mmCIF file of C-alpha atoms in Angstrom:
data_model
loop_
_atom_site.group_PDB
_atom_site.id
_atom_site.type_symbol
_atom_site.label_atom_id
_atom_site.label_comp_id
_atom_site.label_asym_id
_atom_site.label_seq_id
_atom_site.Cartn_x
_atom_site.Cartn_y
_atom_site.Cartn_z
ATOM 1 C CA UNK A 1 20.527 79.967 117.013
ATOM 2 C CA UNK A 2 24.027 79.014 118.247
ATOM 3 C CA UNK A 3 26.309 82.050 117.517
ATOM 4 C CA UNK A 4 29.977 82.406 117.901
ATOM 5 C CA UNK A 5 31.245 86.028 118.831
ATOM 6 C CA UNK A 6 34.692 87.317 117.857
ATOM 7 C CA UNK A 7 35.699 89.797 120.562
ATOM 8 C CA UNK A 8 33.398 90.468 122.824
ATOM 9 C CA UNK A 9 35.583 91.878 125.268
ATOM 10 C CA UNK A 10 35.847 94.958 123.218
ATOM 11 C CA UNK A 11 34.419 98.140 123.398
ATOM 12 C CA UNK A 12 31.416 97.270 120.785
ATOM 13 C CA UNK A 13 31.678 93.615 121.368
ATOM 14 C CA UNK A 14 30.356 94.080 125.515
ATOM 15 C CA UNK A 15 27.292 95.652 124.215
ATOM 16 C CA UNK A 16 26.438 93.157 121.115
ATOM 17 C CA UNK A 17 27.063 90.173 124.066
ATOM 18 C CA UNK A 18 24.593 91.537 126.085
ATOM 19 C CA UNK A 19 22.216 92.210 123.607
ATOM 20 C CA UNK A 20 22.730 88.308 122.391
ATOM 21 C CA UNK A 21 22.323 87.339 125.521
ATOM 22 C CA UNK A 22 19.247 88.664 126.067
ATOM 23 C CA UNK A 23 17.279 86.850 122.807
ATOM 24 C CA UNK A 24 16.362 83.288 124.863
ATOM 25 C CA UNK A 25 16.962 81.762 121.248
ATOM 26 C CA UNK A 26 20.581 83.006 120.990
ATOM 27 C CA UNK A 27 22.979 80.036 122.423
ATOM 28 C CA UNK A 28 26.009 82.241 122.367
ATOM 29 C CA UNK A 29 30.098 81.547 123.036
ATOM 30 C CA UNK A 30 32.483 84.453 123.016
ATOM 31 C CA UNK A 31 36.118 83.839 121.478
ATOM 32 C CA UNK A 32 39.291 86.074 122.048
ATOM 33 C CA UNK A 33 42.231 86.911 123.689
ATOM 34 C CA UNK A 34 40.494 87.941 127.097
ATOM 35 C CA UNK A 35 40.888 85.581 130.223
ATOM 36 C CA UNK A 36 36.866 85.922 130.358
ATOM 37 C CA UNK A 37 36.364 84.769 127.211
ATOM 38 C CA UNK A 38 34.669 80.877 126.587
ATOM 39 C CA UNK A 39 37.676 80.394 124.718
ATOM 40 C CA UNK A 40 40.679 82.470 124.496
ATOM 41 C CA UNK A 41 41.961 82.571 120.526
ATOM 42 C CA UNK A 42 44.113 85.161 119.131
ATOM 43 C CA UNK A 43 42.821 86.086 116.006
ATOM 44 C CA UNK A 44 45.894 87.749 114.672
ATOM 45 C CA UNK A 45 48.287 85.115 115.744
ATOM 46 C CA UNK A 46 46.351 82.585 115.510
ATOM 47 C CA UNK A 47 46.210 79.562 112.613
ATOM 48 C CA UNK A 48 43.167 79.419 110.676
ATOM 49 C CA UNK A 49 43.239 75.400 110.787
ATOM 50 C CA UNK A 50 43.120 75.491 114.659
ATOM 51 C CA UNK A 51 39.897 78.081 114.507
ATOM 52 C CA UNK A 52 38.500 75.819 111.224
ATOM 53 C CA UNK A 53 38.434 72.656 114.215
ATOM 54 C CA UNK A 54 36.667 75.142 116.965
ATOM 55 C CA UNK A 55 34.295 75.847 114.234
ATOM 56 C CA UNK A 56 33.329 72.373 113.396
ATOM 57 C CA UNK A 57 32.983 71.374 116.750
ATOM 58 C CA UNK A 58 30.912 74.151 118.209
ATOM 59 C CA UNK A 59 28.971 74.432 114.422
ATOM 60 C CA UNK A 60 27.427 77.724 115.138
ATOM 61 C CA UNK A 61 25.274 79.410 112.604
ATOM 62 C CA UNK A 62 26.093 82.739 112.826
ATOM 63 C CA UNK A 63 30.003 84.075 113.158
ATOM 64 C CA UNK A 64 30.073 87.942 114.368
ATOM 65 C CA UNK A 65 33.482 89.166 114.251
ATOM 66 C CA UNK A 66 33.497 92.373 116.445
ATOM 67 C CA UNK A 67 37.512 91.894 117.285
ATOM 68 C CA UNK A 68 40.044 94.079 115.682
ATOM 69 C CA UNK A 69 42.345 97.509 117.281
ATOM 70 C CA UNK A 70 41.407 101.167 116.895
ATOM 71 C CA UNK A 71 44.842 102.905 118.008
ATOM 72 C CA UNK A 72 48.909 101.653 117.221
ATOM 73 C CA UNK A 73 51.563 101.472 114.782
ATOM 74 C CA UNK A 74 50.152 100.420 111.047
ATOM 75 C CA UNK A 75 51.643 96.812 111.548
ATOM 76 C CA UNK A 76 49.695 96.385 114.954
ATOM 77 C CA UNK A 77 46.667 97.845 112.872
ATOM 78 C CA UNK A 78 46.755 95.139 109.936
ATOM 79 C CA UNK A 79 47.516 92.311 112.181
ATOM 80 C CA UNK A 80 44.648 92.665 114.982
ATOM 81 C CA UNK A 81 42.273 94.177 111.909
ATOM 82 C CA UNK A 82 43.317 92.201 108.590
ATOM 83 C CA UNK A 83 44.981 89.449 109.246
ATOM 84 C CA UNK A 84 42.446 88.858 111.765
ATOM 85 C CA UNK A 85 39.359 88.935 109.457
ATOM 86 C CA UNK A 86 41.338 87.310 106.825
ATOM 87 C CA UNK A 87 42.229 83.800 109.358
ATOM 88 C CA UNK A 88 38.323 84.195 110.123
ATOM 89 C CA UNK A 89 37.425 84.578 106.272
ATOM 90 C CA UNK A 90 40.148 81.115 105.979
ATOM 91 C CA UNK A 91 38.850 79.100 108.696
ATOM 92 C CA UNK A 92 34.652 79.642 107.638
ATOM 93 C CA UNK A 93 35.653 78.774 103.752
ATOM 94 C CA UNK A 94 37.402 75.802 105.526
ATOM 95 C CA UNK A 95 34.625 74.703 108.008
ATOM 96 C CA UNK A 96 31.587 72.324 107.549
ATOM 97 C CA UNK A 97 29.539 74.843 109.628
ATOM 98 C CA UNK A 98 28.034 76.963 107.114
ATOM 99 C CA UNK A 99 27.990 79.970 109.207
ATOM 100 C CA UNK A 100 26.749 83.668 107.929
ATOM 101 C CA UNK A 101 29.443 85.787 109.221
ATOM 102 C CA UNK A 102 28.472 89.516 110.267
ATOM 103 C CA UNK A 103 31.903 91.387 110.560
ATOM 104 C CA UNK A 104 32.289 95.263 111.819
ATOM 105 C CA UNK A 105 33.614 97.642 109.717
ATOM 106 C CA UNK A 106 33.850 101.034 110.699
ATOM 107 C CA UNK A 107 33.416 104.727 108.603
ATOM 108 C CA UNK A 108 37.170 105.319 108.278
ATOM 109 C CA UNK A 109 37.078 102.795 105.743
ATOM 110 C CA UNK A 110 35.446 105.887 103.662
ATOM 111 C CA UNK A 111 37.976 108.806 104.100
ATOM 112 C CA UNK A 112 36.746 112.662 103.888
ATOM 113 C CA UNK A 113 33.626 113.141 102.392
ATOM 114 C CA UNK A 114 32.501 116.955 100.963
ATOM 115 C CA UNK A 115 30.884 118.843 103.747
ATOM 116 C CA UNK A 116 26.997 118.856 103.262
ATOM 117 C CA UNK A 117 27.118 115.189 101.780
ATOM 118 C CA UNK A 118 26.015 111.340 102.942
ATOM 119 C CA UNK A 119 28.169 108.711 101.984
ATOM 120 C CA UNK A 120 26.018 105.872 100.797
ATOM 121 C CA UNK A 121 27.797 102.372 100.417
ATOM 122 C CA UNK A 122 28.821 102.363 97.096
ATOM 123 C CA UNK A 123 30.363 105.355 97.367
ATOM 124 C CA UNK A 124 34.690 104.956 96.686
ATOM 125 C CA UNK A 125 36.539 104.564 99.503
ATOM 126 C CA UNK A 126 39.491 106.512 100.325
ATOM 127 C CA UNK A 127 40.784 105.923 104.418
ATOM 128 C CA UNK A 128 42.787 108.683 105.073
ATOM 129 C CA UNK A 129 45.104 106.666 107.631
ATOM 130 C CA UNK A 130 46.459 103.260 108.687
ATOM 131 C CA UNK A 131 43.222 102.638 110.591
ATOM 132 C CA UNK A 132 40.653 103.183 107.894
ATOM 133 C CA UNK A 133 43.360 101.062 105.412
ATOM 134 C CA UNK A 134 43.749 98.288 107.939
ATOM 135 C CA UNK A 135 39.703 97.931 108.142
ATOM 136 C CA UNK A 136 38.878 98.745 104.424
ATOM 137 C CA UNK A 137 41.284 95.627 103.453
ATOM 138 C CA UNK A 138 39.427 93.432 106.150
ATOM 139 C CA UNK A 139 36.299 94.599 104.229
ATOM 140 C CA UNK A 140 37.266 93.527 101.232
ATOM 141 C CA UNK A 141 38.333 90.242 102.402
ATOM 142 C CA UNK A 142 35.562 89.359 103.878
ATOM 143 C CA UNK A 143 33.258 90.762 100.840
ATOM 144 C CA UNK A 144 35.508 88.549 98.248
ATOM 145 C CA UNK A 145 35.566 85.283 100.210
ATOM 146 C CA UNK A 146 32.574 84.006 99.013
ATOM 147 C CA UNK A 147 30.818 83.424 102.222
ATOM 148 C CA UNK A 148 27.000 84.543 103.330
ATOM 149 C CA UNK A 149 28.574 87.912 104.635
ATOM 150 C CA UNK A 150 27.716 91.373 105.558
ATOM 151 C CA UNK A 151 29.627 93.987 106.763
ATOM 152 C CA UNK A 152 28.281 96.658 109.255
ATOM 153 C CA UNK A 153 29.871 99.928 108.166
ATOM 154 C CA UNK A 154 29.469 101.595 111.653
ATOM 155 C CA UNK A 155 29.981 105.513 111.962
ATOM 156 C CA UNK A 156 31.181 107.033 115.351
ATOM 157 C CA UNK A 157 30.042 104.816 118.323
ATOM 158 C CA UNK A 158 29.285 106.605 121.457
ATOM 159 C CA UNK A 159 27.346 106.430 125.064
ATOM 160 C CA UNK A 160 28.395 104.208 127.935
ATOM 161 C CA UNK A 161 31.980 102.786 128.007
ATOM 162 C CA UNK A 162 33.395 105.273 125.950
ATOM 163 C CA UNK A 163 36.982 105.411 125.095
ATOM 164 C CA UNK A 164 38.566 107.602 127.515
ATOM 165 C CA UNK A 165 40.748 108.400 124.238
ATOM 166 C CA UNK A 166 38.035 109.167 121.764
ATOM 167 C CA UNK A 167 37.109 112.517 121.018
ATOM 168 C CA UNK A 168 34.019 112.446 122.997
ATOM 169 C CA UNK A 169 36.121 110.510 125.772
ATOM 170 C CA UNK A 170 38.474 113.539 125.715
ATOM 171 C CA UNK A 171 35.722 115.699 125.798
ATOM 172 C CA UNK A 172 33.705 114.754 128.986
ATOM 173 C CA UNK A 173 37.259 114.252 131.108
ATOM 174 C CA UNK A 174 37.807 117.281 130.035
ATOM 175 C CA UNK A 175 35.040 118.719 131.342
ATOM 176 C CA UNK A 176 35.253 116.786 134.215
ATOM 177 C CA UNK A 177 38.623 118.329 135.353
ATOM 178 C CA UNK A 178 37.185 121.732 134.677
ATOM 179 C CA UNK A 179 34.259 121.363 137.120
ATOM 180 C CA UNK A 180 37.015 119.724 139.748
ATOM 181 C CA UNK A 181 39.233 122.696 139.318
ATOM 182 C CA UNK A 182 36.412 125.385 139.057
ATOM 183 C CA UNK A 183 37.773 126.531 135.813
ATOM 184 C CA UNK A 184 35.212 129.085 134.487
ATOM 185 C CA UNK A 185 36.740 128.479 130.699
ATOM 186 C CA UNK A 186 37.382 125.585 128.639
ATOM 187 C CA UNK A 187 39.935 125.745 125.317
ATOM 188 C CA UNK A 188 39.169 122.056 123.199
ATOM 189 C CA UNK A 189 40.696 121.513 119.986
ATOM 190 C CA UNK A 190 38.756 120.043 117.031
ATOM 191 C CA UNK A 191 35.507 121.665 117.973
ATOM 192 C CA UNK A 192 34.264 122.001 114.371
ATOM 193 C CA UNK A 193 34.965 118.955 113.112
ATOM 194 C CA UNK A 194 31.180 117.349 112.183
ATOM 195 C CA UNK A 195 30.539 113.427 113.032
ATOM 196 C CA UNK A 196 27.661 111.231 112.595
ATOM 197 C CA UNK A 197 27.481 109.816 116.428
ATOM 198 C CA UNK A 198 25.291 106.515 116.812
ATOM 199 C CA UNK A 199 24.758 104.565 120.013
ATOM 200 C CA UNK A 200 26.518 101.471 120.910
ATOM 201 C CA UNK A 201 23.416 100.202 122.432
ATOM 202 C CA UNK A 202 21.873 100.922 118.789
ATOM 203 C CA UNK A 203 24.904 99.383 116.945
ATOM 204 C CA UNK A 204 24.436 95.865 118.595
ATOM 205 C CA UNK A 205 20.829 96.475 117.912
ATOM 206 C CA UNK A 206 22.173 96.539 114.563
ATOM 207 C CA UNK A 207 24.366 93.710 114.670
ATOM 208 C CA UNK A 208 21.779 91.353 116.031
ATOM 209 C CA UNK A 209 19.091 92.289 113.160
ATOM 210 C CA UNK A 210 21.940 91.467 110.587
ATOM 211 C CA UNK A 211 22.724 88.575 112.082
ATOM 212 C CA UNK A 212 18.550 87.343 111.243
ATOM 213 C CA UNK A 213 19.179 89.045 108.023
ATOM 214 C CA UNK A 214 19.641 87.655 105.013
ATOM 215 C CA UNK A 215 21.581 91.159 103.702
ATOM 216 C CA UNK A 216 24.840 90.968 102.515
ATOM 217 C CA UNK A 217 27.521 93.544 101.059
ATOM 218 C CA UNK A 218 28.202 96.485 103.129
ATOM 219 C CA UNK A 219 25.367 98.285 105.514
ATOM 220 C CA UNK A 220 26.198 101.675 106.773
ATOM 221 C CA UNK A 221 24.909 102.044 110.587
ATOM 222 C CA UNK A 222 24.487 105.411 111.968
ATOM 223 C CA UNK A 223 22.023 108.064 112.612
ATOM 224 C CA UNK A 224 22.023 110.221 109.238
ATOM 225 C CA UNK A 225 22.846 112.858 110.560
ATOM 226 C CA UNK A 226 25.943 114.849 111.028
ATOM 227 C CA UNK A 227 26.694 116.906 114.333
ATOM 228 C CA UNK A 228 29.001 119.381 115.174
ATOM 229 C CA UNK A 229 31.707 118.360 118.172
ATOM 230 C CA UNK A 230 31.331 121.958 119.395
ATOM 231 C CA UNK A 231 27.218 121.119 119.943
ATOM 232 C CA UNK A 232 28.272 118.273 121.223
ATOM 233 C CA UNK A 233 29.957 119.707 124.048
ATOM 234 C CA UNK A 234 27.241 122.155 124.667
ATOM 235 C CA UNK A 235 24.948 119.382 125.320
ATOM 236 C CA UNK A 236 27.284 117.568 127.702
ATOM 237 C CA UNK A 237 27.879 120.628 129.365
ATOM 238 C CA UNK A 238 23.770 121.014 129.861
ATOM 239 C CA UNK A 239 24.509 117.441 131.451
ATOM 240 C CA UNK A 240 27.458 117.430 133.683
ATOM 241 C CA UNK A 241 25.858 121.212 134.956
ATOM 242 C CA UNK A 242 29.221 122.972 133.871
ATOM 243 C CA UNK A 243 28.287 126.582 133.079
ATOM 244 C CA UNK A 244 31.866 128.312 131.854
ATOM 245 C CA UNK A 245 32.586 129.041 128.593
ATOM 246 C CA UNK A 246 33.799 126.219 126.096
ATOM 247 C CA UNK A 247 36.011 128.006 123.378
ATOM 248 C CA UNK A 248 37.721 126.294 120.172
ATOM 249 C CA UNK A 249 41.699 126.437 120.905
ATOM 250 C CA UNK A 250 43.684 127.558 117.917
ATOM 251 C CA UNK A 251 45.052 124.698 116.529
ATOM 252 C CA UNK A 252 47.724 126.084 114.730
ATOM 253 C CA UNK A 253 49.118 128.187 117.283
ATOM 254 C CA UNK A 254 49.007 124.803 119.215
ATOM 255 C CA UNK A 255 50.953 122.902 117.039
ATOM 256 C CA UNK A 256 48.187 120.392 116.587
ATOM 257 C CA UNK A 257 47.297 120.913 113.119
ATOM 258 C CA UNK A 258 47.697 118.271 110.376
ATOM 259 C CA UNK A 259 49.367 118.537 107.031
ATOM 260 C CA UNK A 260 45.856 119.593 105.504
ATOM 261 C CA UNK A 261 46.076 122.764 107.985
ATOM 262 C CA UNK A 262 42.869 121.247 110.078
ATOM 263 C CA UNK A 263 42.936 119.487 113.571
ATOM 264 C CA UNK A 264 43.663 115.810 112.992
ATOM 265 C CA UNK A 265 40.929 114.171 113.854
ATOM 266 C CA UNK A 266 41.989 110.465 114.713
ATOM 267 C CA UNK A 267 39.921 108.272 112.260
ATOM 268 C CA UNK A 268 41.254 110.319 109.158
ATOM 269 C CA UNK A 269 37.995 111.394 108.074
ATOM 270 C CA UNK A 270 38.718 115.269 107.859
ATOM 271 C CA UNK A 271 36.329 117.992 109.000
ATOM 272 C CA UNK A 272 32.885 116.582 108.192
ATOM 273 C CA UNK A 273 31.201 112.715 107.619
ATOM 274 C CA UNK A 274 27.640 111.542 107.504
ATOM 275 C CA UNK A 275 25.995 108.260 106.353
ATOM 276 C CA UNK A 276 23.136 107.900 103.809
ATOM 277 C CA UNK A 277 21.190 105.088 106.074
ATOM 278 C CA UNK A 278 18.663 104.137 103.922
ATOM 279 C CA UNK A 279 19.958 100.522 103.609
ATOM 280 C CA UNK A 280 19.795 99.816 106.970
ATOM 281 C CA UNK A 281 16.666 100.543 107.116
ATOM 282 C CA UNK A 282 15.331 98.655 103.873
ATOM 283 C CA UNK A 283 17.630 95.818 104.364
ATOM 284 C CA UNK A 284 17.625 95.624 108.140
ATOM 285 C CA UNK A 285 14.552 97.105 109.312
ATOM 286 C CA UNK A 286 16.661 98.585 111.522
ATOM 287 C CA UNK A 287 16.653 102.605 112.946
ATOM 288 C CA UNK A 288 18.515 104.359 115.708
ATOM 289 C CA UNK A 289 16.719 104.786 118.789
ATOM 290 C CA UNK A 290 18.589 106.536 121.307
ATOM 291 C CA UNK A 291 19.562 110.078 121.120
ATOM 292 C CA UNK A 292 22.654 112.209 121.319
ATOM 293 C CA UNK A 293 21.721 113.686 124.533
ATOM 294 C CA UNK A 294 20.939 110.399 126.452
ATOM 295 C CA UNK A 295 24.190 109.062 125.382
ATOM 296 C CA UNK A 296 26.191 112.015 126.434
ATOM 297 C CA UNK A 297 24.538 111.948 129.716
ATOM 298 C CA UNK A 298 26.187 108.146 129.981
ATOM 299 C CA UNK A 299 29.594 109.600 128.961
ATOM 300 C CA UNK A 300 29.332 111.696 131.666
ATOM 301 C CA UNK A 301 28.011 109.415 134.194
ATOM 302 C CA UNK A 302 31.117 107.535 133.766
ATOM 303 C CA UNK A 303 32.968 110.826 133.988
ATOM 304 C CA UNK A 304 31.723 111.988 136.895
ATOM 305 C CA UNK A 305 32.246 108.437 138.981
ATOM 306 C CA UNK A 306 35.779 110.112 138.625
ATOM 307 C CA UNK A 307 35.559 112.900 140.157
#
């Protein structure tokens, strides 16, 4: 199986290379903007004619588009996330290749859910920011361009490589600063917000069983179920052998609260989210394997190399 992969540079896009990599029957080349790439291609500036002739000359069968921007102003957002997907969408409708496309979408695309609930796929999305917008319109592209398409609706990605900027990212350097200063307290914002937290390892699993798949719509991939950044932290203090006391920091008297009086989490997803994986499962065949704890303990591995 010859498969094309659309930044693989990227935080999820390392991991679903390496797990490609690893299949003997997977002839893989990785496109983007990175100076390791096989070919460097900017998605978002990019003309879909010029990627329509790398298609039909490399002819792969399978197109995974894992390139796109988490963090910048809403313009930056749509082009590296919409008008990316939408020049991909363009150039496979164009193409002689044929190719099943498996594009990453993310939970944000959903909004805030009610606090007890699971969001299955059909439920109505509502992003509550530029990011969740930005990928929710990629969605849609890519689900009305009439190609063999599914989109992997992945919930909060964590373990090794990490955002240093993501909650959990915050978190662990955090933590990490307190055990290098001896502070015997820790004040985190954000602390009760509740996130359904799934391994990247798991995610490319994920990716590589949709890519054999013959599912298409939108597949939610995460763990089911729903855990508390405060527990969080408790576990990766268990981990990184910190034993002060992590408190919640008033938000309010902090200034960091949003215009719905909670902390403002970055993905715009309010105080609680959890996916209804049941798809994944039936469509896939495909289940998390890797625990919370083990991929903490990589957060902090990486953490600690800092110290």
């Amino acid at each position: 199986m010859r498969v094309l992969l659309l930044g693989a540079h990227g935080y999820l896009g390392r991991f679903v290379a390496d797990r490609l990599l690893a299949d003997p029957a997977v002839t893989l080349t990785a496109l983007g903007r990175s100076d390791d790439s096989d070919v460097r291609f900017d998605l978002s500036a990019g003309s879909p004619g010029a990627l329509t002739r790398f298609l039909d000359a490399v002819h792969p069968g399978v197109v995974i588009n894992c390139a796109g921007a988490t963090r910048g102003s809403a313009r930056d957002l749509t082009r590296h996330n919409t008008v990316s997907a939408a020049t991909v969408c363009e150039a496979l409708r164009r193409s002689g290749c044929g190719a099943r496309l498996v594009h990453l979408g993310c939970a944000a695309e959903y909004g805030p859910s009610p606090s007890g609930s699971s969001t299955a796929e059909d439920a109505l999305p509502r992003p509550g920011g530029p990011y969740g917008v930005s990928k929710l319109a990629a969605t849609e592209l890519v689900l009305g361009s009439g190609l063999d398409a599914v989109v992997l609706r992945v919930f909060s990605p964590v373990g090794p490589g990490t955002p240093a900027g993501s909650p959990l990212g915050r978190l662990a350097e955090a933590m990490r600063r307190a055990l290098q200063q001896g502070d015997s307290e820790l004040k985190l914002p954000g602390l009760g917000v509740q996130r359904d937290f799934v391994d990247v390892r798991d995610v490319a699993r994920a990716v590589h069983a949709a890519s054999l798949s013959a599912a298409q719509g939108v597949v939610n991939i995460a763990t089911g179920r729903s855990v508390r950044l405060r527990d969080a932290a408790s576990v990766l203090a268990r981990v990184s052998g910190y034993t002060g006391a992590v408190h919640e920091l008033d938000t309010q008297a902090a200034g960091l609260t949003g215009a719905s009086g909670a902390y403002p989490y970055p993905d715009g997803c309010g105080s609680w989210q959890q996916a209804d994986v049941r798809t994944a499962r039936d469509r896939l065949g495909w289940r998390p394997r890797i625990g919370l704890e083990e991929s903490l303990a990589d957060i902090w591995m990486e953490a600690a190399c800092r110290m």
